[in-house]
Every structure is written in structure tokens, then in C-alpha cells.
Coordinates of C-alpha atoms and ligand atoms in Angstrom, one line a residue:
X1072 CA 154.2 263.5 126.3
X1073 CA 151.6 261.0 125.6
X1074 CA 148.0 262.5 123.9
X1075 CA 145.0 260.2 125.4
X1076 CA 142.2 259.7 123.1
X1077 CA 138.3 258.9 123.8
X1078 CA 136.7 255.5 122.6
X1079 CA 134.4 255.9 119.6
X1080 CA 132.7 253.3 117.4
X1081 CA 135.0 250.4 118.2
X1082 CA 138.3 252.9 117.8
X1083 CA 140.8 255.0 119.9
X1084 CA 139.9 258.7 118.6
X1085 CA 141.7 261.9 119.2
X1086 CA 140.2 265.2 120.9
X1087 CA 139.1 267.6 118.2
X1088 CA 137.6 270.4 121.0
X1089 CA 141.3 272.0 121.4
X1090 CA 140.7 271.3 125.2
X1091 CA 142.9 269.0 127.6
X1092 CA 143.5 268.0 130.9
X1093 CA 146.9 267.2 132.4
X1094 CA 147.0 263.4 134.0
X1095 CA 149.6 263.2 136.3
X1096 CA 152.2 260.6 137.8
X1097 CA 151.0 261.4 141.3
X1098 CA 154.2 259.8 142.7
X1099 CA 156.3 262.5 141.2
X1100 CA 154.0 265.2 140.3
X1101 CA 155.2 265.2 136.6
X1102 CA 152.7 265.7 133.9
X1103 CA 153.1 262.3 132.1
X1104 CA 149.8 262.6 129.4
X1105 CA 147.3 264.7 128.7
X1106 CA 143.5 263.8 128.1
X1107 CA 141.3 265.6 125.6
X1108 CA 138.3 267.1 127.1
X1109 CA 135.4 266.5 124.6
X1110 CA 132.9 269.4 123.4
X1111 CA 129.7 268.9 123.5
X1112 CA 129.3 267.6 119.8
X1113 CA 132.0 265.1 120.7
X1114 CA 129.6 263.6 122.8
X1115 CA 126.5 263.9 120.7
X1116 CA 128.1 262.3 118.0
X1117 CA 129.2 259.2 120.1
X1118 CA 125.6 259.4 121.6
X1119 CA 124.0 258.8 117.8
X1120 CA 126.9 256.1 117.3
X1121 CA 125.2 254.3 120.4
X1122 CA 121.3 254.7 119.6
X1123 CA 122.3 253.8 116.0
X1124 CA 124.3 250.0 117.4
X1125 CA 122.0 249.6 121.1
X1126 CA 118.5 248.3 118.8
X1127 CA 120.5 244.8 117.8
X1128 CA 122.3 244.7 121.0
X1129 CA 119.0 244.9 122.9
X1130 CA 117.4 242.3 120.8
X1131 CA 120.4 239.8 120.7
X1132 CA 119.1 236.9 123.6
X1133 CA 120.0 237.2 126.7
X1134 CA 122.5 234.1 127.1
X1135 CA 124.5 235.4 124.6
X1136 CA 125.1 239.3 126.2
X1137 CA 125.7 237.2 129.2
X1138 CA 128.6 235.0 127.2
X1139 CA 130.3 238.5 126.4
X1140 CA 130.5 238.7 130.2
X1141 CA 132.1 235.6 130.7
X1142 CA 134.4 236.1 128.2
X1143 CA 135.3 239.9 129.6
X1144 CA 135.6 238.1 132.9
X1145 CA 138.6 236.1 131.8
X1146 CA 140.2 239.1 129.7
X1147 CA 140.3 240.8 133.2
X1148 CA 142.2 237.9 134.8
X1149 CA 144.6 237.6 131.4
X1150 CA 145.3 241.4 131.6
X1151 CA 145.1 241.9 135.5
X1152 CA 148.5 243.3 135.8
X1153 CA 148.9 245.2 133.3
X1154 CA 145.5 246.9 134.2
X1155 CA 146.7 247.7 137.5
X1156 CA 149.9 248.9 136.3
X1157 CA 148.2 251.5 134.2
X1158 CA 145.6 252.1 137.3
X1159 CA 148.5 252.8 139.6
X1160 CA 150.6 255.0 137.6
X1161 CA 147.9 257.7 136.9
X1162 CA 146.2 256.9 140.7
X1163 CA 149.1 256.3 142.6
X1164 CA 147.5 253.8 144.8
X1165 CA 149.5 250.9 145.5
X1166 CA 149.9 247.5 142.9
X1167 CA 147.5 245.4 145.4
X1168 CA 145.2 248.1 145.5
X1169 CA 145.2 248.9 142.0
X1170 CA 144.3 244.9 141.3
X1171 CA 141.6 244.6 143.9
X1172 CA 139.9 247.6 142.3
X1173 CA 139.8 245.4 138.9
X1174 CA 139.1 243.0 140.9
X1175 CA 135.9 244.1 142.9
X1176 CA 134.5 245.5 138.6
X1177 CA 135.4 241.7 137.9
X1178 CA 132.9 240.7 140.6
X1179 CA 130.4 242.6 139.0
X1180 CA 130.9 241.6 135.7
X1181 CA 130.5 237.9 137.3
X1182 CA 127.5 238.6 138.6
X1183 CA 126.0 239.8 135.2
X1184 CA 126.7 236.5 133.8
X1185 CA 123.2 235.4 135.4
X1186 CA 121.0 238.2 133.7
X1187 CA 119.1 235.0 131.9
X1188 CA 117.6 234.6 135.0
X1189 CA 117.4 238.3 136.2
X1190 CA 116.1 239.1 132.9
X1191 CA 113.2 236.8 133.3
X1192 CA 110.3 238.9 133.6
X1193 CA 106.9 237.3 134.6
X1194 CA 104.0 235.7 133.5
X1195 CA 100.4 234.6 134.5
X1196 CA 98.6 232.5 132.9
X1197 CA 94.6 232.6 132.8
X1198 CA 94.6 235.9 134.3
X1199 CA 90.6 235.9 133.1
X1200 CA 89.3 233.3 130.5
X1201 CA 91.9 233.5 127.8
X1202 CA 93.7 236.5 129.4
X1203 CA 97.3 235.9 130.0
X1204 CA 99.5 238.6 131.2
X1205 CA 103.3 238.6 131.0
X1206 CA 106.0 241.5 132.2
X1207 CA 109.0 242.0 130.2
X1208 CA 111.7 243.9 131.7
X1209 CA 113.5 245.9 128.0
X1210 CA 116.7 247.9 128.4
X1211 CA 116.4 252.0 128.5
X1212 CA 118.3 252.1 124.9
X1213 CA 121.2 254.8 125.4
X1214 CA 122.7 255.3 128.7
X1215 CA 125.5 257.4 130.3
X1216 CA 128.1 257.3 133.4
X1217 CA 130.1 259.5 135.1
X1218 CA 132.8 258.2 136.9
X1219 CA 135.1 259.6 140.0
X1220 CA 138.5 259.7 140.2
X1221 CA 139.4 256.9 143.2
X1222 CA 138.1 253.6 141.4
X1223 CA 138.8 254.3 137.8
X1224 CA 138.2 250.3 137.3
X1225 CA 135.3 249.2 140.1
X1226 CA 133.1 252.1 139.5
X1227 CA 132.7 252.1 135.6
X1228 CA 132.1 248.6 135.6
X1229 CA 129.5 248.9 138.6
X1230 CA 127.4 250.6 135.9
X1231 CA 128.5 249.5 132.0
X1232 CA 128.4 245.8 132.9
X1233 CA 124.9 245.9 134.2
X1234 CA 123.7 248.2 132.0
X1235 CA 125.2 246.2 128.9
X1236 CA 124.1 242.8 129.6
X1237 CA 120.4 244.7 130.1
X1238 CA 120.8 245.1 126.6
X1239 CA 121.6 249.1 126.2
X1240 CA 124.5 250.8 125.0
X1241 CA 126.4 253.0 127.4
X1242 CA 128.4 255.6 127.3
X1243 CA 131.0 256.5 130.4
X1244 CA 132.6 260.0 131.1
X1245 CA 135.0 259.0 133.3
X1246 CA 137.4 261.0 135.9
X1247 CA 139.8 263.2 133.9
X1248 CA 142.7 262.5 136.5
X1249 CA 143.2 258.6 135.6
X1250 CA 141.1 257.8 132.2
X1251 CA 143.6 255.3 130.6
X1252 CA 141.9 252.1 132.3
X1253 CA 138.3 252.9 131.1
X1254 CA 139.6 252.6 127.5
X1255 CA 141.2 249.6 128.3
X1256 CA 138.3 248.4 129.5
X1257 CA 136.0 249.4 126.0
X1258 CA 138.5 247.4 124.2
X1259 CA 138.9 244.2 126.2
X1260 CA 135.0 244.4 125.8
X1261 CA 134.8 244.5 122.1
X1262 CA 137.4 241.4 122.6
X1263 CA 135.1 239.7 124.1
X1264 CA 132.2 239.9 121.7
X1265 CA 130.6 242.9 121.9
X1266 CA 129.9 244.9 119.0
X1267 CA 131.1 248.5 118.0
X1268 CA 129.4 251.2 119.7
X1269 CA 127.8 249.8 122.7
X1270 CA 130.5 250.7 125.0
X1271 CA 132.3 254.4 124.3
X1272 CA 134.4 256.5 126.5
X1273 CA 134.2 260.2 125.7
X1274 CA 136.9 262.2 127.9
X1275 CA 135.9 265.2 129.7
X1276 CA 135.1 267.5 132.3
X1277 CA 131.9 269.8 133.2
X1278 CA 131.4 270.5 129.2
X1279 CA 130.7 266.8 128.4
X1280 CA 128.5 265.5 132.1
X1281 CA 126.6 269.1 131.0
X1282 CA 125.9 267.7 127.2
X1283 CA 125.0 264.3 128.8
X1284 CA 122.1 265.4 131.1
X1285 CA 120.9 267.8 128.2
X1286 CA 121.1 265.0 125.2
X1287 CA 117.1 264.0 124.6
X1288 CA 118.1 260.6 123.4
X1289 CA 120.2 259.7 126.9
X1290 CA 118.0 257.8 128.8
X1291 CA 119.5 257.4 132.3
X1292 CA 122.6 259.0 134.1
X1293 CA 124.5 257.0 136.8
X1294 CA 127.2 259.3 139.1
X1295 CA 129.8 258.4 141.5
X1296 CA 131.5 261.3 143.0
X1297 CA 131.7 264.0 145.4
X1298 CA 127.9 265.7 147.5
X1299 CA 127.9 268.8 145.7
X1300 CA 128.1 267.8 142.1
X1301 CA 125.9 264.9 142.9
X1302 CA 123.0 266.9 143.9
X1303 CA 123.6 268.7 140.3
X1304 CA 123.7 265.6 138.4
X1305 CA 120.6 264.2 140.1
X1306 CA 118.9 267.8 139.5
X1307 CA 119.6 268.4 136.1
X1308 CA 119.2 264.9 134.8
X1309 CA 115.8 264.9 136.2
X1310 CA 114.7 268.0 135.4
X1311 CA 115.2 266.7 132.2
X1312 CA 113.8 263.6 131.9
X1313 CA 116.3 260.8 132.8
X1314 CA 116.3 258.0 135.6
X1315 CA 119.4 258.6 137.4
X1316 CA 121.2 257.4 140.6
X1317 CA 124.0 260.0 142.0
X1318 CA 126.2 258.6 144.5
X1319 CA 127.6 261.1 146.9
X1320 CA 130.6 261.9 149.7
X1321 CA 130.7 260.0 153.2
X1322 CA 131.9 260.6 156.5
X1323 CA 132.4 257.0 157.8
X1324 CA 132.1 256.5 161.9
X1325 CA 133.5 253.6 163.7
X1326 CA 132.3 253.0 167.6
X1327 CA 134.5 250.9 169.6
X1328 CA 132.9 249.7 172.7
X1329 CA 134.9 249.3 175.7
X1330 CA 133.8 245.4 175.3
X1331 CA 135.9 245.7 172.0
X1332 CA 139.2 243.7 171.1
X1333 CA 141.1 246.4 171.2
X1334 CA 143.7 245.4 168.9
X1335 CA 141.3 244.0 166.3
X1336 CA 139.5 247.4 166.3
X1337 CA 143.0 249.4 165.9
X1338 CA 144.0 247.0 163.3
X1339 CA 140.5 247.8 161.4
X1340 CA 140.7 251.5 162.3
X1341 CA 144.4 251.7 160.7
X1342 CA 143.9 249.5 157.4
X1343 CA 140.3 251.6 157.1
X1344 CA 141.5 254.7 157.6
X1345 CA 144.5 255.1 156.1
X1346 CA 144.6 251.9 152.7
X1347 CA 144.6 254.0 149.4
X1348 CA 145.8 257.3 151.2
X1349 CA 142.1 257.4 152.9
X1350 CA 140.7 258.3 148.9
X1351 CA 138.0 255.8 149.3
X1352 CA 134.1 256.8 150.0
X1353 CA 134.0 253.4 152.3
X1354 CA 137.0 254.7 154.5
X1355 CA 136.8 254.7 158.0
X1356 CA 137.6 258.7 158.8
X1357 CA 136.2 258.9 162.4
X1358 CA 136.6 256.5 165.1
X1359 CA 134.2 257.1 168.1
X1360 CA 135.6 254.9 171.1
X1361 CA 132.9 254.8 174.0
X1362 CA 134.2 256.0 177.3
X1363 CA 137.5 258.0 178.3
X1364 CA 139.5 254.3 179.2
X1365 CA 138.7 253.3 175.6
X1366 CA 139.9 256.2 173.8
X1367 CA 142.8 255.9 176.1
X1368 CA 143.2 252.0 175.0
X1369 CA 142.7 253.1 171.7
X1370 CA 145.1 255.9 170.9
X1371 CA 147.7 253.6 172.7
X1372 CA 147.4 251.0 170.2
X1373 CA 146.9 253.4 167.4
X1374 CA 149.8 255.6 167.5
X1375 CA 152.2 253.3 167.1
X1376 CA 150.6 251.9 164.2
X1377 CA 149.8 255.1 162.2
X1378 CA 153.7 255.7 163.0
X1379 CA 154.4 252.4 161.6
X1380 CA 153.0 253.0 158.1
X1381 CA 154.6 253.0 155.1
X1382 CA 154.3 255.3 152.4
X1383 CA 155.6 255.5 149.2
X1384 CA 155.0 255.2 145.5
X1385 CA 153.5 251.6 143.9
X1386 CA 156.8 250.5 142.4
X1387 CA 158.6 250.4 145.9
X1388 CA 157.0 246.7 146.2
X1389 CA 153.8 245.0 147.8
X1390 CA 154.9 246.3 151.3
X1391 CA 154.1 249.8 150.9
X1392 CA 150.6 250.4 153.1
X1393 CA 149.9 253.5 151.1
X1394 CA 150.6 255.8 148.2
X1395 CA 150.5 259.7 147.1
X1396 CA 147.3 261.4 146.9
X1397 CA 145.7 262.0 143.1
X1398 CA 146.8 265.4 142.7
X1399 CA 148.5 268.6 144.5
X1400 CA 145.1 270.5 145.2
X1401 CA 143.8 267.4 146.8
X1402 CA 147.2 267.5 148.7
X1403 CA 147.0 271.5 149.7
X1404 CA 142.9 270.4 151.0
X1405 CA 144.6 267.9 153.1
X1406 CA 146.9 269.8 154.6
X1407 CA 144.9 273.0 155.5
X1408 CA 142.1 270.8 156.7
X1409 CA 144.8 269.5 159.0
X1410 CA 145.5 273.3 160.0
X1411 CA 142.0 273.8 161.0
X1412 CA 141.9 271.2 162.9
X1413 CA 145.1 272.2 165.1
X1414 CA 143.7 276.0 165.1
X1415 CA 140.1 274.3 166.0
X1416 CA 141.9 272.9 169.2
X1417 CA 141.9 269.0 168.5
X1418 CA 145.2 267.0 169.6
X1419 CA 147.3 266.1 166.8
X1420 CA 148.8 262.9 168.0
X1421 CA 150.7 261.5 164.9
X1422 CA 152.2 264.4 162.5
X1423 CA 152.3 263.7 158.9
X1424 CA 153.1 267.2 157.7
X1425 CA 156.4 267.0 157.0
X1426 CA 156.7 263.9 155.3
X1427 CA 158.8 263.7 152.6
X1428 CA 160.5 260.8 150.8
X1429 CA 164.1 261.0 148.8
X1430 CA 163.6 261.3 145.1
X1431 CA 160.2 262.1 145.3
X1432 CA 160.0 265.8 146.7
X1433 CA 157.5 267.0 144.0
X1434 CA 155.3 263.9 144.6
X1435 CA 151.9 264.4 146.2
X1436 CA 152.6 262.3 148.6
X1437 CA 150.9 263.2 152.6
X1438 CA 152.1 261.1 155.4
X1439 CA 149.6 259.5 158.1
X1440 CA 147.8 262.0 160.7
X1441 CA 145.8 261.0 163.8
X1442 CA 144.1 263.7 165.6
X1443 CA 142.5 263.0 169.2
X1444 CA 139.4 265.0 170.8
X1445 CA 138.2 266.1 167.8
X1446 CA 134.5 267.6 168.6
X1447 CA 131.7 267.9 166.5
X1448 CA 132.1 271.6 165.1
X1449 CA 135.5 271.3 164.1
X1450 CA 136.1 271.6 160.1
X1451 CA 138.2 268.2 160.4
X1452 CA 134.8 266.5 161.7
X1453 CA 132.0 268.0 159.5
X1454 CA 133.6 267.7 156.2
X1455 CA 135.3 264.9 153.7
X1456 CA 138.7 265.0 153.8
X1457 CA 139.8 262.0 151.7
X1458 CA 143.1 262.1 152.8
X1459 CA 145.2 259.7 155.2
X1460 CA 143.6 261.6 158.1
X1461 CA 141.7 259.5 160.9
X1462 CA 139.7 261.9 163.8
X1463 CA 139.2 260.5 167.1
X1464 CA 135.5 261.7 168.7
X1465 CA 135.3 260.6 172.5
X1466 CA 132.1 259.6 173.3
X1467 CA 131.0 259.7 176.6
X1468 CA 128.0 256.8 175.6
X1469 CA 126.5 254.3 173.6
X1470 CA 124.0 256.9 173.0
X1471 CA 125.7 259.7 172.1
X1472 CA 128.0 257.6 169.6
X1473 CA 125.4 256.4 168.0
X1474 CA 124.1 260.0 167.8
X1475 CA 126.9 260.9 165.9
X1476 CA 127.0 259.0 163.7
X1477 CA 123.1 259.5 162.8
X1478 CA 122.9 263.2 163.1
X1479 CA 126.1 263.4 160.4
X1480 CA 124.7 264.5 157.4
X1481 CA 126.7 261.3 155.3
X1482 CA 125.3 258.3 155.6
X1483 CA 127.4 255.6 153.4
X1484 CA 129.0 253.3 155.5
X1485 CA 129.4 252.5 159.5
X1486 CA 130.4 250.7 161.6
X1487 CA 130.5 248.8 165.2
X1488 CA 133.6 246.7 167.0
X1489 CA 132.1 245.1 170.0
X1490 CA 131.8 241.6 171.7
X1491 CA 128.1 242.2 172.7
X1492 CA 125.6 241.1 170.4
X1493 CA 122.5 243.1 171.8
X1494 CA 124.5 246.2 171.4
X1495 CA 125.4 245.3 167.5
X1496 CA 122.0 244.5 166.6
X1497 CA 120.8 247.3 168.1
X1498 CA 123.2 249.6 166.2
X1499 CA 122.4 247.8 162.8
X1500 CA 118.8 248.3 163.2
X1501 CA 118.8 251.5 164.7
X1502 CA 121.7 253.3 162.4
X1503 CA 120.4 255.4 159.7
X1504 CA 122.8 254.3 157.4
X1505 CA 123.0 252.4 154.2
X1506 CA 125.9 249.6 154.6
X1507 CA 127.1 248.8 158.5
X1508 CA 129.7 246.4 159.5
X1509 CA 129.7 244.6 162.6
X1510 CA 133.4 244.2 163.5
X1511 CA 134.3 244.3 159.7
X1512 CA 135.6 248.0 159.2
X1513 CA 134.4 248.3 155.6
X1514 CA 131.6 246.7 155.0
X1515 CA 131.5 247.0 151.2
X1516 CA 128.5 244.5 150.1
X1517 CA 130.0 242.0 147.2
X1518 CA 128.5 242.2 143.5
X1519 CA 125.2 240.1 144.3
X1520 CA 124.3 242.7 147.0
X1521 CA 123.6 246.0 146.5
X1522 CA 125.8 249.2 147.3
X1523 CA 124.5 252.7 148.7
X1524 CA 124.5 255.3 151.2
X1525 CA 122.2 256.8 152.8
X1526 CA 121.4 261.0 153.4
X1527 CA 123.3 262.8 151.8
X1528 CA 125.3 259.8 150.3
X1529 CA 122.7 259.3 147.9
X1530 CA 120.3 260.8 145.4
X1531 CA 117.9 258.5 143.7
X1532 CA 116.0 255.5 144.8
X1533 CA 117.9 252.8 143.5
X1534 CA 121.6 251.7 144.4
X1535 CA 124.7 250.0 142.7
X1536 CA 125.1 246.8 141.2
X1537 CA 122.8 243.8 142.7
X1538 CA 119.5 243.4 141.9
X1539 CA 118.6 247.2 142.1
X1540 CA 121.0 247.2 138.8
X1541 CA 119.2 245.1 136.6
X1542 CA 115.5 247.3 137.5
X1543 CA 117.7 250.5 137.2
X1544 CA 118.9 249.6 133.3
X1545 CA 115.6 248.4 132.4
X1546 CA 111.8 249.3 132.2
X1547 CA 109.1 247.5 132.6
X1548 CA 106.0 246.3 129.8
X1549 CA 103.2 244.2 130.9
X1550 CA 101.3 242.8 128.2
X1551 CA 97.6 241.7 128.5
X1552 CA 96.8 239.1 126.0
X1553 CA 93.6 237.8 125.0
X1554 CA 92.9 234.4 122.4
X1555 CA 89.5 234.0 120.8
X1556 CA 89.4 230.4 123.2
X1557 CA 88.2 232.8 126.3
X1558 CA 85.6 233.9 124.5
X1559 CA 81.9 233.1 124.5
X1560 CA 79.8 233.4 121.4
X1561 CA 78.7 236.8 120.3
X1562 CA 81.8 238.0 121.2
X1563 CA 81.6 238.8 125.2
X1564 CA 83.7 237.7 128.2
X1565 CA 82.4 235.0 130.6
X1566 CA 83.4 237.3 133.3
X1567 CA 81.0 235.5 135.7
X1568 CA 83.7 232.8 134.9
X1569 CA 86.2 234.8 136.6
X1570 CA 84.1 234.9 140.0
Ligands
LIG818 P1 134.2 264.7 141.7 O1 132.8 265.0 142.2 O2 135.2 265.8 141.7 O3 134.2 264.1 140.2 C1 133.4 263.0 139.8 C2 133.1 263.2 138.4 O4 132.3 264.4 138.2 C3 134.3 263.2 137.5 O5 134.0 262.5 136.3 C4 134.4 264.7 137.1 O6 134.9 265.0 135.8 C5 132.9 265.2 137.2 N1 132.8 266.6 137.6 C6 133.6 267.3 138.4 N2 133.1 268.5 138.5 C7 132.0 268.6 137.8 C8 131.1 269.7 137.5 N3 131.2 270.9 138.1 N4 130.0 269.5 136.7 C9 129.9 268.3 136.2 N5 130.7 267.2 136.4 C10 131.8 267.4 137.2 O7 134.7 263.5 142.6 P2 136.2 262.9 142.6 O8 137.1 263.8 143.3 O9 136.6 262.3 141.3 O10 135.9 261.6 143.6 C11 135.9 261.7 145.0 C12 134.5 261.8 145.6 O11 133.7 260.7 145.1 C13 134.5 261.7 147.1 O12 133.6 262.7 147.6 C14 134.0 260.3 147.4 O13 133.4 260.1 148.6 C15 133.1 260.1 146.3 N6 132.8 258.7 146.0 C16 131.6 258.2 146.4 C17 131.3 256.9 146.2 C18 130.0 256.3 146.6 O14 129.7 255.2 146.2 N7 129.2 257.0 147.4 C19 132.3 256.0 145.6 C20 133.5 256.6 145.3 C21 133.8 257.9 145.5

């Protein structure tokens, strides 16, 4: 069985903690590696690698962090497939899948190719009679990631691209169920340019996020994962001392008016819901058709779509819509949240419990459910299933759907499939929600945007990628300057110049 390794100092390094965590091939449920999980002096020690490397990183110019970038940029397209080969195998999301989530990190590597200009800083000149002032924006020096299981590629390069171009080192915990990408990542990096040290991956669990909130010289924490260790993260890093951004759960609500294209909306509502087995925090798990003739409408053209689906494991070819889930706990959470919601009374109109598929009887594989009537304190509605699970709310108004979806305690995404544009500007301003699409089921924003929820999406003021990324990976100096040309004989200011 293969023995990952972390990513130390320019090097592939084993585990030395005695610790590991089984990665499996979620298509078959076989254990094919197993990940070491570092102690907490595995991490210090690639923490002092990074402070000892970031001081020449940060004070190399701008342009030339930003050629790295460019450089990674076409790594990624060189190595594409066999990135999302790796991806898919230790996921089990499909091949197109697996490259679009390289793809979407790409994007944000792209955009970090203009941190000349975002890097810029500001200056005044004559502030006062020989006064000038000028802002510098520096990086933080060390800083960490933590990483979730469902983008093992977008999300770690959401935060190390930004950060590293800011001029820090970083160092990325990633998920312990898929870790092989990440590593690929740290060394198509160093192939582009950058030097040893900037970019490590230390392998873990609990023990090493734990040693990374505690180490004093860690100067920011970014998270992507699920509510409840979110709100730990974004607790324990600040209590002591770091910036950090934790990015939480979502329950994603999609209104269909009864003005609607029906099958656009069904279209939207199956490739949202159900792509990547529903394991995605921008997946459409709740559709809230307005009246009892649009639900009607709806579930028509739904069910034979959900039925339609195709599941199976990445190397059946591009026409499979989705693959197994990431492990068998997250299968057996699935599947009993489906049981709550049949005990709870909500109609299940398309059955996925007994899917199975020949030859792959130990994969974790869960076929497509629809449930209809699904009410507001049913298990099914108040919590994150991730799974390829799509609840129908009937909503008897524009009013109360709306109230749904603003009285959930998620707020990541939204959104709204009408024809009427008083109603969808009234839902975009109104929503209190951070990303809503407007017929587009998944509104992700692109790189040069910024990504967040809202509620209880989100912990921390600042979101992903965008602008918010380059003021989240540096600080701010402002320097007051005064030349002996602004000053009067004897010494004093001519401040009655200045009025
Ligand atoms: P998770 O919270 O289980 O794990 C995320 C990371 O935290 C992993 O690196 C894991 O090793 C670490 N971790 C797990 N338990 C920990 C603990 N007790 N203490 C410290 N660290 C711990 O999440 P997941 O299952 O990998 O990912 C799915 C979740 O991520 C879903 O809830 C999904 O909505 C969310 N997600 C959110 C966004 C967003 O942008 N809001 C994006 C993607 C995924």
C-alpha cells in the first residue's frame, strides 16, 4: 500500500509521529494509501523552515512573485490530467469535475499575476510642507491553511496563491481524505520558481490545525470546512492572536416562481443538486417552488431527471453525472438522514437507497433522492447533508420563500429562477445572503470577485480570493516623512502654510 508523505523544505518527507490516516479509493471502498498524521513538532519544525525562507521571499519585488504565478499557471495546464487523475481517485468525483476544480485554483492563481498593481500601496505627496505620506501594504510573514475534503485543488490554492505572491510563506494542512494533490501542487510551485520553504504541506488531523492556532510565530489561519469546527478555528486562532477567516457549512435555497422556465429551473435544480454527489458548499440542496401548480410543474420535470442520472465511478467515461461519496461514514449520514426524513413524514419521490452498481458493491457510492413536502422542522431541512439529496419546500408565497431562505441559519449561496425582473432585484437586495444567482443555480463569483457566505457560513470579516485576499495576507504601514525643504528656519513648521 502506498505511504504518503508531507512537504518539507523543498522535499517529500515521511511521518515520524507513528500516526496515519487511511485514504481511500471511494469507488471501491479499498484502502489504497495511507497519510501520516503529523505531531505537533512536525509542524513546528516546518513552521521555523518557513519564517527562516519567508524574509527573502517577502522582500523579492513584486513582478517577480507574480512571474512564479505565471509560470505555476502553465504547469497547471501541462499537468491538468494527471492532477485530476490523482484528484478523482482519492475524491471520487468525476474526471470533468476533478479538472474544473484545478481549474477554478488556476483562476486564482491568474488573478495573482496582477499583485504589482494590487500591491501598490498609496502615496500623498505634500501632505504638510515637506510631509509626504505613503501606505505600504507588507505580507504577515508565516501563514497557515486548513483545507476540506471536497476541493482538494480550488480551495488550497484560494489561499497559498494569494498569500504567496503577498510575499509570506504558507503552510497548508490539508483534508486527510484526499492529500495527494496539495503535494503536487508544492512541487509544481517550486517548478515554477519559488524557493524552498515557502510553500509546505504537513499532513494531519486535529493534532496538527491544534499546533497551528497555538504556534506564536503563525500569523494568520484561513479554514474551509464544516460550521462546527469553523467556529473552533475562528475561536481559538483569535484568542490567540491570529487574523483568520473560517469558512463554514451551507444550506443553499432555490425559489422558482411560477413565472419560471420550468425546464431551465429543473435543469439547474438537477445539475446543482446532485454534480459531485451534492459534496459541494455551493450545491443547491433545497428548492422552494412558489405556489402548489409550481411544485406540481416542478416535481414533474424533476423526477424524471433525477431518475435519469448516472452514477458511477470516474473511469466509466465523461458521461457519468456523478460519483461515490468521500467515505462510508459520510455514506451511513446520508442514508439515515434520508430515514429521518421518511420517519419526519416528507414524500420520497425518487429512491436512491438501494442503489448498487456491479463490481462496485463495497464502493460508497449513494444513488440520487428527491424528497417532496419537506417542512421546515424536519432533520432533512435544518441540517447539511452533502449528499446527492435535493428537498422540495412548498411555499405558499414570494414572502414566505424568501423567509426561508433568510431565517436558515446558512447563508452561502441562493438563488432565484424567474422571468420578472422586479421580483429578482428585490430578492438580491433583500436576501441576507453572501453570493445569489439570478437564474444561474450556482452562482460561484470567478477569481477577481470575492467568495463568502454569510451567517453562519462565515466567521471573520474578510472573504476568499479577490481583493479581500490581497488585504487579508497583508498589513498595512503608513509612513509619515518629513525633508528639511518644509522647514522654516529655527527649526519649526509653517503650519499656517498648511491653512
Ligand atoms: P471538516 O470540517 O470535517 O474538515 C475540514 C478540515 O478541518 C480538514 O482539514 C480536517 O482535517 C480538519 N478538522 C476536522 N475535524 C477537526 C477538529 N476536530 N479540529 C480541528 N480540525 C479538524 O469538513 P470536510 O468534511 O472536509 O468538508 C465538508 C464541509 O466543508 C461541508 O460542511 C462544506 O459545506 C464545507 N465547505 C465550505 C465551503 C465554503 O466556502 N463555505 C467550501 C467547501 C466546503
Amino acid at each position: 500500500m502506498a505511504e504518503l508523505t508531507h512537504y518539507i523544505n523543498g522535499q517529500r518527507v515521511s511521518g515520524n509521529s507513528g500516526r496515519f490516516g487511511d485514504v481511500f479509493n471511494p469507488a471501491t471502498g479499498e484502502v489504497q494509501a495511507r497519510v501520516p498524521l503529523a505531531s505537533k513538532e512536525e509542524l513546528d519544525i516546518a513552521v521555523e523552515i518557513a519564517a527562516e525562507a519567508q524574509p527573502a521571499w517577502g522582500a523579492v519585488n513584486p513582478q517577480r512573485r507574480a512571474r512564479v504565478m505565471m509560470k505555476f499557471v502553465d504547469l497547471l495546464h501541462r499537468d491538468m490530467d494527471k492532477l485530476a487523475e490523482v484528484l478523482s481517485s482519492e475524491h471520487g468525483k468525476t474526471f470533468p469535475d476533478a479538472k474544473g476544480d484545478v481549474q477554478r485554483g488556476l483562476e486564482v492563481a491568474e488573478y495573482c499575476i496582477g499583485a504589482p498593481q494590487m500591491l501598490k500601496g498609496e502615496f500623498t505627496d505634500s501632505a504638510g510642507p515637506g510631509i509626504d505620506m505613503y501606505s505600504m501594504k507588507q505580507p504577515l510573514g508565516v501563514c497557515g491553511g486548513i483545507t476540506p475534503f471536497n476541493f482538494p485543488a480550488m480551495i488550497p490554492m484560494w489561499m497559498f496563491t494569494p498569500a504567496i505572491v503577498c510575499g509570506n510563506a504558507f503552510i497548508l494542512k490539508p483534508s486527510e481524505r484526499d492529500p495527494s494533490v496539495p503535494i503536487l501542487l508544492a512541487e509544481l510551485m517550486e517548478e515554477a520558481g519559488l524557493p524552498k520553504g515557502i510553500l509546505q504541506v504537513v499532513n494531519g488531523d486535529k493534532v496538527s490545525v491544534d499546533a497551528m492556532l497555538t504556534n506564536p510565530t503563525i500569523q494568520s489561519v484561513g479554514f474551509v470546512g464544516s460550521t462546527p469546527i469553523a467556529e473552533y478555528i475562528y475561536g481559538t486562532g483569535c484568542a490567540n492572536g491570529k487574523r483568520v477567516q473560517c469558512f463554514g457549512g451551507a444550506k443553499n435555497h432555490m425559489i422558482v416562481m411560477p413565472d419560471a422556465d420550468m425546464d431551465l429551473a429543473a435543469d439547474a435544480l438537477v445539475g446543482s443538486g446532485y454534480g459531485a454527489a451534492g459534496e459541494r458548499c455551493m450545491a443547491i440542496s433545497v428548492a422552494v417552488p412558489v405556489g402548489e401548480e409550481t411544485a406540481d410543474r416542478l416535481i414533474e420535470k424533476l423526477v424524471p431527471r433525477v431518475e435519469k442520472l448516472k452514477v458511477g465511478p470516474y473511469t466509466a467515461g465523461d458521461d457519468i453525472d456523478f460519483g461515490p461519496v468521500v467515505t462510508s461514514a459520510a455514506k451511513q449520514n446520508i442514508l439515515s438522514l434520508v430515514q429521518s426524513g421518511i420517519d419526519q413524514g416528507a414524500e420520497l419521490v425518487v429512491d436512491g437507497r438501494d442503489f448498487s452498481l456491479q463490481g462496485y458493491e463495497d464502493g460508497f457510492f449513494v444513488g440520487a433522492h428527491l424528497f417532496d413536502r419537506v417542512t421546515p422542522e424536519m432533520d432533512i431541512y435544518k441540517k447539511e447533508i452533502f449528499g446527492p439529496v435535493l428537498s422540495t419546500v412548498r411555499a405558499g408565497s414570494y414572502e414566505e420563500a424568501i423567509g426561508l431562505a433568510m431565517n436558515h441559519e446558512y447563508g452561502n449561496g441562493t438563488a432565484i429562477f424567474t422571468r420578472d425582473g422586479d421580483t429578482a432585484r428585490d430578492f438580491a437586495n433583500r436576501i441576507n445572503i453572501g453570493m445569489v444567482g439570478v437564474n444561474v443555480p450556482i452562482p460561484v463569483p470567478l477569481a477577481y470577485h470575492t467568495f463568502g457566505g454569510w451567517k453562519k457560513s462565515v466567521f471573520g470579516d474578510l472573504n476568499q480570493h479577490g481583493p479581500d485576499a490581497f488585504k487579508f495576507y497583508t498589513r498595512t504601514k503608513t509612513v509619515t516623512s518629513r525633508w528639511p525643504s518644509g522647514i522654516k528656519e529655527g527649526g519649526e513648521f509653517n503650519f499656517k502654510a498648511m491653512d
